[in-house]
mmCIF file of C-alpha atoms in Angstrom:
data_model
loop_
_atom_site.group_PDB
_atom_site.id
_atom_site.type_symbol
_atom_site.label_atom_id
_atom_site.label_comp_id
_atom_site.label_asym_id
_atom_site.label_seq_id
_atom_site.Cartn_x
_atom_site.Cartn_y
_atom_site.Cartn_z
ATOM 1 C CA SER W 1 -1.522 -17.742 -7.088
ATOM 2 C CA ALA W 2 1.131 -18.601 -9.543
ATOM 3 C CA VAL W 3 4.314 -19.475 -8.233
ATOM 4 C CA ILE W 4 7.179 -17.104 -9.740
ATOM 5 C CA SER W 5 10.621 -17.469 -9.860
ATOM 6 C CA GLN W 6 13.810 -15.526 -11.212
ATOM 7 C CA LYS W 7 17.038 -15.679 -11.950
ATOM 8 C CA PRO W 8 19.674 -15.027 -11.072
ATOM 9 C CA SER W 9 18.360 -13.330 -7.522
ATOM 10 C CA ARG W 10 21.041 -11.258 -7.416
ATOM 11 C CA ASP W 11 24.425 -10.068 -9.402
ATOM 12 C CA ILE W 12 27.264 -7.698 -9.424
ATOM 13 C CA CYS W 13 28.279 -6.567 -13.343
ATOM 14 C CA GLN W 14 30.727 -4.297 -14.749
ATOM 15 C CA ARG W 15 29.892 -1.094 -16.620
ATOM 16 C CA GLY W 16 29.163 -1.862 -20.239
ATOM 17 C CA THR W 17 28.321 -5.401 -20.193
ATOM 18 C CA SER W 18 24.857 -6.901 -20.083
ATOM 19 C CA LEU W 19 22.547 -8.961 -17.801
ATOM 20 C CA THR W 20 19.506 -11.492 -18.833
ATOM 21 C CA ILE W 21 17.284 -11.717 -15.885
ATOM 22 C CA GLN W 22 14.900 -14.964 -16.355
ATOM 23 C CA CYS W 23 11.429 -15.220 -14.918
ATOM 24 C CA GLN W 24 9.619 -18.549 -14.841
ATOM 25 C CA VAL W 25 6.028 -18.982 -13.963
ATOM 26 C CA ASP W 26 4.555 -22.510 -12.536
ATOM 27 C CA SER W 27 1.218 -22.227 -14.724
ATOM 28 C CA GLN W 28 0.489 -20.328 -18.242
ATOM 29 C CA VAL W 29 -0.508 -16.836 -17.581
ATOM 30 C CA THR W 30 -1.549 -14.335 -20.423
ATOM 31 C CA MET W 31 0.191 -11.037 -18.997
ATOM 32 C CA MET W 32 3.854 -10.488 -17.879
ATOM 33 C CA PHE W 33 5.555 -7.359 -16.982
ATOM 34 C CA TRP W 34 9.120 -6.222 -16.067
ATOM 35 C CA TYR W 35 9.065 -3.633 -13.605
ATOM 36 C CA ARG W 36 12.098 -1.618 -11.632
ATOM 37 C CA GLN W 37 12.316 -0.600 -8.274
ATOM 38 C CA GLN W 38 15.188 1.855 -7.209
ATOM 39 C CA PRO W 39 16.411 1.843 -3.675
ATOM 40 C CA GLY W 40 13.410 3.202 -1.476
ATOM 41 C CA GLN W 41 11.311 3.971 -4.464
ATOM 42 C CA SER W 42 8.137 2.821 -5.866
ATOM 43 C CA LEU W 43 7.637 0.237 -8.720
ATOM 44 C CA THR W 44 8.197 1.447 -12.309
ATOM 45 C CA LEU W 45 6.586 -0.591 -15.227
ATOM 46 C CA ILE W 46 9.368 -0.994 -17.798
ATOM 47 C CA ALA W 47 7.110 -2.950 -20.276
ATOM 48 C CA THR W 48 4.784 -5.612 -20.722
ATOM 49 C CA ALA W 49 6.033 -8.911 -22.133
ATOM 50 C CA ASN W 50 3.798 -10.234 -25.041
ATOM 51 C CA GLN W 51 3.876 -13.683 -26.231
ATOM 52 C CA GLY W 52 4.705 -14.152 -29.702
ATOM 53 C CA SER W 53 4.978 -10.481 -30.295
ATOM 54 C CA GLU W 54 7.561 -6.978 -29.466
ATOM 55 C CA ALA W 55 7.208 -6.142 -25.985
ATOM 56 C CA THR W 56 5.000 -2.782 -25.142
ATOM 57 C CA TYR W 57 7.825 -0.048 -23.163
ATOM 58 C CA GLU W 58 6.733 2.500 -21.159
ATOM 59 C CA SER W 59 8.036 6.092 -21.708
ATOM 60 C CA GLY W 60 11.482 6.199 -20.988
ATOM 61 C CA PHE W 61 12.373 2.567 -21.649
ATOM 62 C CA VAL W 62 13.499 1.225 -25.122
ATOM 63 C CA ILE W 63 14.021 -1.669 -26.737
ATOM 64 C CA ASP W 64 17.776 -1.625 -27.401
ATOM 65 C CA LYS W 65 18.354 -1.002 -23.778
ATOM 66 C CA PHE W 66 15.838 -3.491 -22.210
ATOM 67 C CA PRO W 67 15.398 -6.043 -24.745
ATOM 68 C CA ILE W 68 12.813 -8.445 -23.792
ATOM 69 C CA SER W 69 11.646 -11.916 -24.937
ATOM 70 C CA ARG W 70 8.405 -13.697 -24.129
ATOM 71 C CA PRO W 71 8.794 -17.258 -26.132
ATOM 72 C CA ASN W 72 5.678 -18.853 -24.248
ATOM 73 C CA LEU W 73 3.134 -17.941 -21.437
ATOM 74 C CA THR W 74 5.194 -19.397 -18.642
ATOM 75 C CA PHE W 75 8.518 -17.659 -19.437
ATOM 76 C CA SER W 76 9.953 -14.421 -20.298
ATOM 77 C CA THR W 77 13.665 -12.920 -19.794
ATOM 78 C CA LEU W 78 14.392 -9.042 -19.710
ATOM 79 C CA THR W 79 18.090 -8.076 -20.613
ATOM 80 C CA VAL W 80 20.100 -5.332 -19.210
ATOM 81 C CA SER W 81 22.170 -3.897 -21.957
ATOM 82 C CA ASN W 82 25.388 -1.906 -21.838
ATOM 83 C CA MET W 83 24.976 -1.170 -17.970
ATOM 84 C CA SER W 84 25.753 1.882 -16.009
ATOM 85 C CA PRO W 85 25.868 2.268 -12.559
ATOM 86 C CA GLU W 86 22.311 4.340 -13.002
ATOM 87 C CA ASP W 87 20.945 0.781 -13.849
ATOM 88 C CA SER W 88 21.569 -0.592 -10.473
ATOM 89 C CA SER W 89 18.063 -1.854 -8.917
ATOM 90 C CA ILE W 90 15.559 -4.430 -8.532
ATOM 91 C CA TYR W 91 13.822 -5.953 -11.635
ATOM 92 C CA LEU W 92 10.810 -7.822 -10.875
ATOM 93 C CA CYS W 93 8.721 -9.775 -12.686
ATOM 94 C CA SER W 94 5.090 -9.622 -12.708
ATOM 95 C CA VAL W 95 2.213 -11.821 -14.042
ATOM 96 C CA GLY W 96 -1.558 -11.142 -14.185
ATOM 97 C CA GLN W 97 -4.040 -13.902 -13.143
ATOM 98 C CA PRO W 98 -7.688 -13.965 -13.788
ATOM 99 C CA ARG W 99 -9.744 -13.551 -10.703
ATOM 100 C CA GLY W 100 -13.080 -14.700 -12.023
ATOM 101 C CA SER W 101 -14.207 -13.520 -15.666
ATOM 102 C CA SER W 102 -13.818 -9.704 -14.970
ATOM 103 C CA TYR W 103 -10.620 -8.889 -13.959
ATOM 104 C CA ASN W 104 -6.621 -9.816 -13.214
ATOM 105 C CA GLU W 105 -4.856 -9.822 -10.004
ATOM 106 C CA GLN W 106 -1.311 -9.114 -10.462
ATOM 107 C CA PHE W 107 1.599 -10.807 -8.434
ATOM 108 C CA PHE W 108 5.201 -10.220 -8.240
ATOM 109 C CA GLY W 109 8.194 -12.753 -8.502
ATOM 110 C CA PRO W 110 11.192 -12.413 -5.910
ATOM 111 C CA GLY W 111 13.213 -9.723 -8.140
ATOM 112 C CA THR W 112 16.827 -9.814 -9.078
ATOM 113 C CA ARG W 113 19.033 -7.228 -7.042
ATOM 114 C CA LEU W 114 21.665 -5.756 -9.631
ATOM 115 C CA THR W 115 24.581 -3.614 -8.920
ATOM 116 C CA VAL W 116 26.615 -2.170 -11.173
ATOM 117 C CA LEU W 117 30.010 -1.138 -10.697
ATOM 118 C CA GLY X 1 -2.643 9.144 -17.544
ATOM 119 C CA GLU X 2 -3.338 8.003 -13.923
ATOM 120 C CA ASN X 3 -1.595 9.573 -11.038
ATOM 121 C CA VAL X 4 -1.948 7.777 -7.574
ATOM 122 C CA GLU X 5 -0.932 9.765 -4.458
ATOM 123 C CA GLN X 6 -0.115 8.499 -1.276
ATOM 124 C CA HIS X 7 -0.276 9.968 2.095
ATOM 125 C CA PRO X 8 1.250 10.272 4.745
ATOM 126 C CA SER X 9 4.602 9.352 3.604
ATOM 127 C CA THR X 10 5.661 7.389 6.757
ATOM 128 C CA LEU X 11 3.353 6.505 9.544
ATOM 129 C CA SER X 12 4.125 5.096 13.417
ATOM 130 C CA VAL X 13 1.831 3.506 15.371
ATOM 131 C CA GLN X 14 1.890 1.803 18.696
ATOM 132 C CA GLU X 15 1.191 -1.930 19.003
ATOM 133 C CA GLY X 16 -2.413 -2.668 19.106
ATOM 134 C CA ASP X 17 -3.698 0.815 17.346
ATOM 135 C CA SER X 18 -4.989 1.290 14.356
ATOM 136 C CA ALA X 19 -3.453 2.304 10.862
ATOM 137 C CA VAL X 20 -4.973 4.252 8.101
ATOM 138 C CA ILE X 21 -3.242 4.705 4.801
ATOM 139 C CA LYS X 22 -4.823 6.795 2.354
ATOM 140 C CA CYS X 23 -4.291 7.040 -1.593
ATOM 141 C CA THR X 24 -5.933 9.516 -3.810
ATOM 142 C CA TYR X 25 -6.140 8.548 -7.893
ATOM 143 C CA SER X 26 -6.863 10.945 -10.762
ATOM 144 C CA ASP X 27 -8.621 9.175 -13.306
ATOM 145 C CA SER X 28 -12.152 8.444 -13.016
ATOM 146 C CA ALA X 29 -12.108 5.390 -15.569
ATOM 147 C CA SER X 30 -10.132 3.240 -12.523
ATOM 148 C CA ASN X 31 -12.168 0.838 -11.435
ATOM 149 C CA TYR X 32 -9.522 -1.904 -9.688
ATOM 150 C CA PHE X 33 -7.742 -0.746 -6.308
ATOM 151 C CA PRO X 34 -5.135 -2.845 -4.797
ATOM 152 C CA TRP X 35 -2.728 -2.681 -1.971
ATOM 153 C CA TYR X 36 0.804 -4.323 -1.805
ATOM 154 C CA LYS X 37 2.849 -5.204 1.073
ATOM 155 C CA GLN X 38 6.317 -5.145 1.056
ATOM 156 C CA GLU X 39 8.798 -6.045 3.798
ATOM 157 C CA LEU X 40 12.257 -5.234 3.684
ATOM 158 C CA GLY X 41 14.070 -7.468 1.016
ATOM 159 C CA LYS X 42 11.256 -9.132 -0.027
ATOM 160 C CA ARG X 43 8.661 -9.071 -3.070
ATOM 161 C CA PRO X 44 5.605 -6.557 -3.220
ATOM 162 C CA GLN X 45 2.415 -9.137 -1.854
ATOM 163 C CA LEU X 46 -0.941 -8.334 -2.786
ATOM 164 C CA ILE X 47 -3.105 -8.371 0.559
ATOM 165 C CA ILE X 48 -6.143 -6.997 -0.463
ATOM 166 C CA ASP X 49 -7.656 -5.288 -3.261
ATOM 167 C CA ILE X 50 -11.459 -3.912 -3.949
ATOM 168 C CA ARG X 51 -13.079 -3.012 -7.111
ATOM 169 C CA SER X 52 -15.456 0.380 -7.981
ATOM 170 C CA ASN X 53 -18.668 -1.683 -7.686
ATOM 171 C CA VAL X 54 -18.037 -2.187 -3.653
ATOM 172 C CA GLY X 55 -17.616 0.699 -1.218
ATOM 173 C CA GLU X 56 -15.559 -1.705 1.422
ATOM 174 C CA LYS X 57 -13.904 -5.039 1.767
ATOM 175 C CA LYS X 58 -12.662 -6.612 4.948
ATOM 176 C CA ASP X 59 -9.826 -9.464 5.590
ATOM 177 C CA GLN X 60 -9.359 -10.385 8.928
ATOM 178 C CA ARG X 61 -7.654 -7.334 10.527
ATOM 179 C CA ILE X 62 -6.945 -5.362 7.106
ATOM 180 C CA ALA X 63 -10.124 -3.596 5.497
ATOM 181 C CA VAL X 64 -10.230 -1.289 2.115
ATOM 182 C CA THR X 65 -12.652 1.445 1.662
ATOM 183 C CA LEU X 66 -13.330 3.384 -1.778
ATOM 184 C CA ASN X 67 -14.896 6.514 -2.121
ATOM 185 C CA LYS X 68 -15.427 6.930 -6.001
ATOM 186 C CA THR X 69 -16.799 10.305 -5.979
ATOM 187 C CA ALA X 70 -13.889 11.924 -3.700
ATOM 188 C CA LYS X 71 -11.817 9.522 -5.955
ATOM 189 C CA HIS X 72 -9.796 8.463 -2.607
ATOM 190 C CA PHE X 73 -9.190 4.550 -1.027
ATOM 191 C CA SER X 74 -7.876 3.867 2.115
ATOM 192 C CA LEU X 75 -6.271 0.656 3.714
ATOM 193 C CA HIS X 76 -7.362 0.433 7.209
ATOM 194 C CA ILE X 77 -5.108 -2.177 9.467
ATOM 195 C CA THR X 78 -6.607 -2.866 13.154
ATOM 196 C CA GLU X 79 -4.812 -4.144 16.070
ATOM 197 C CA THR X 80 -1.717 -3.523 14.444
ATOM 198 C CA GLN X 81 1.513 -5.760 15.222
ATOM 199 C CA PRO X 82 5.121 -5.475 14.397
ATOM 200 C CA GLU X 83 5.070 -7.874 11.701
ATOM 201 C CA ASP X 84 2.866 -5.104 10.129
ATOM 202 C CA SER X 85 5.944 -2.925 9.750
ATOM 203 C CA ALA X 86 6.597 -2.538 6.076
ATOM 204 C CA VAL X 87 6.433 -0.243 2.983
ATOM 205 C CA TYR X 88 2.752 -0.257 1.671
ATOM 206 C CA PHE X 89 2.011 0.474 -1.798
ATOM 207 C CA CYS X 90 -1.806 1.655 -3.222
ATOM 208 C CA ALA X 91 -2.155 1.153 -6.824
ATOM 209 C CA ALA X 92 -5.158 1.872 -9.439
ATOM 210 C CA ARG X 93 -5.596 0.365 -12.828
ATOM 211 C CA PRO X 94 -8.767 1.465 -15.145
ATOM 212 C CA THR X 95 -10.671 -0.958 -17.014
ATOM 213 C CA GLY X 96 -9.108 -2.156 -20.555
ATOM 214 C CA ALA X 97 -7.671 -5.261 -21.806
ATOM 215 C CA ASN X 98 -4.236 -3.648 -21.955
ATOM 216 C CA SER X 99 -4.616 -1.290 -18.739
ATOM 217 C CA LYS X 100 -1.782 -1.205 -16.563
ATOM 218 C CA LEU X 101 -1.190 -0.663 -12.444
ATOM 219 C CA THR X 102 -0.374 2.969 -11.541
ATOM 220 C CA PHE X 103 1.652 2.371 -8.153
ATOM 221 C CA GLY X 104 1.545 5.251 -5.340
ATOM 222 C CA LYS X 105 5.131 6.286 -4.012
ATOM 223 C CA GLY X 106 4.762 4.207 -0.823
ATOM 224 C CA ILE X 107 3.980 4.493 2.807
ATOM 225 C CA THR X 108 6.320 2.965 5.218
ATOM 226 C CA LEU X 109 4.248 1.956 8.662
ATOM 227 C CA SER X 110 6.347 1.179 11.783
ATOM 228 C CA VAL X 111 4.546 -0.166 14.708
ATOM 229 C CA ARG X 112 6.238 0.412 17.738
ATOM 230 C CA PRO X 113 5.932 -2.502 20.443
#
């Protein structure tokens, strides 16, 4: 499977500021996703990062709050804007890799643990 | 949209016993069902998956079964070990280039030594 890295691994931020999280993959991947995992909770999809076009956001998530870039097939960023304590969470990058010709397996990066004070 | 439910929410077993974790899904178009294991402070790790054209799949001590008629699938862990203790997430995804995984809420498995 692809090797996925994220930066930073953790951060503590003040409310009202913004943080940009980077996701780097060691091989080209078609599908990249950003998830949020609140403490003790499941994985919630924020958006699909599309290479060369605007990200596709899930219900409840908007571009102004979570702008996403995907300049190429190995890299993406997620920005958490104008943060509040409710944004404290783990943010995970995920990639889809084809298994044979018929479906994709999905793998996760190590996550970024964000605490907003 | 798809709705995936897991039950029970917690499961405790004695080391060496078997553990079974069940999930149900709602969308009959779903045809891919992965299971993820997440240890404390770690990323979710894909441990096994099954597609809808298969009824059962095994990989050493773990197996997954799928009942398309009843819309449920289960993870079976035999000869459990303390290192199997983790949160397990099931997920489902329909066909389609833009289809997305829908995750269950997760089950905390504790293996008592």
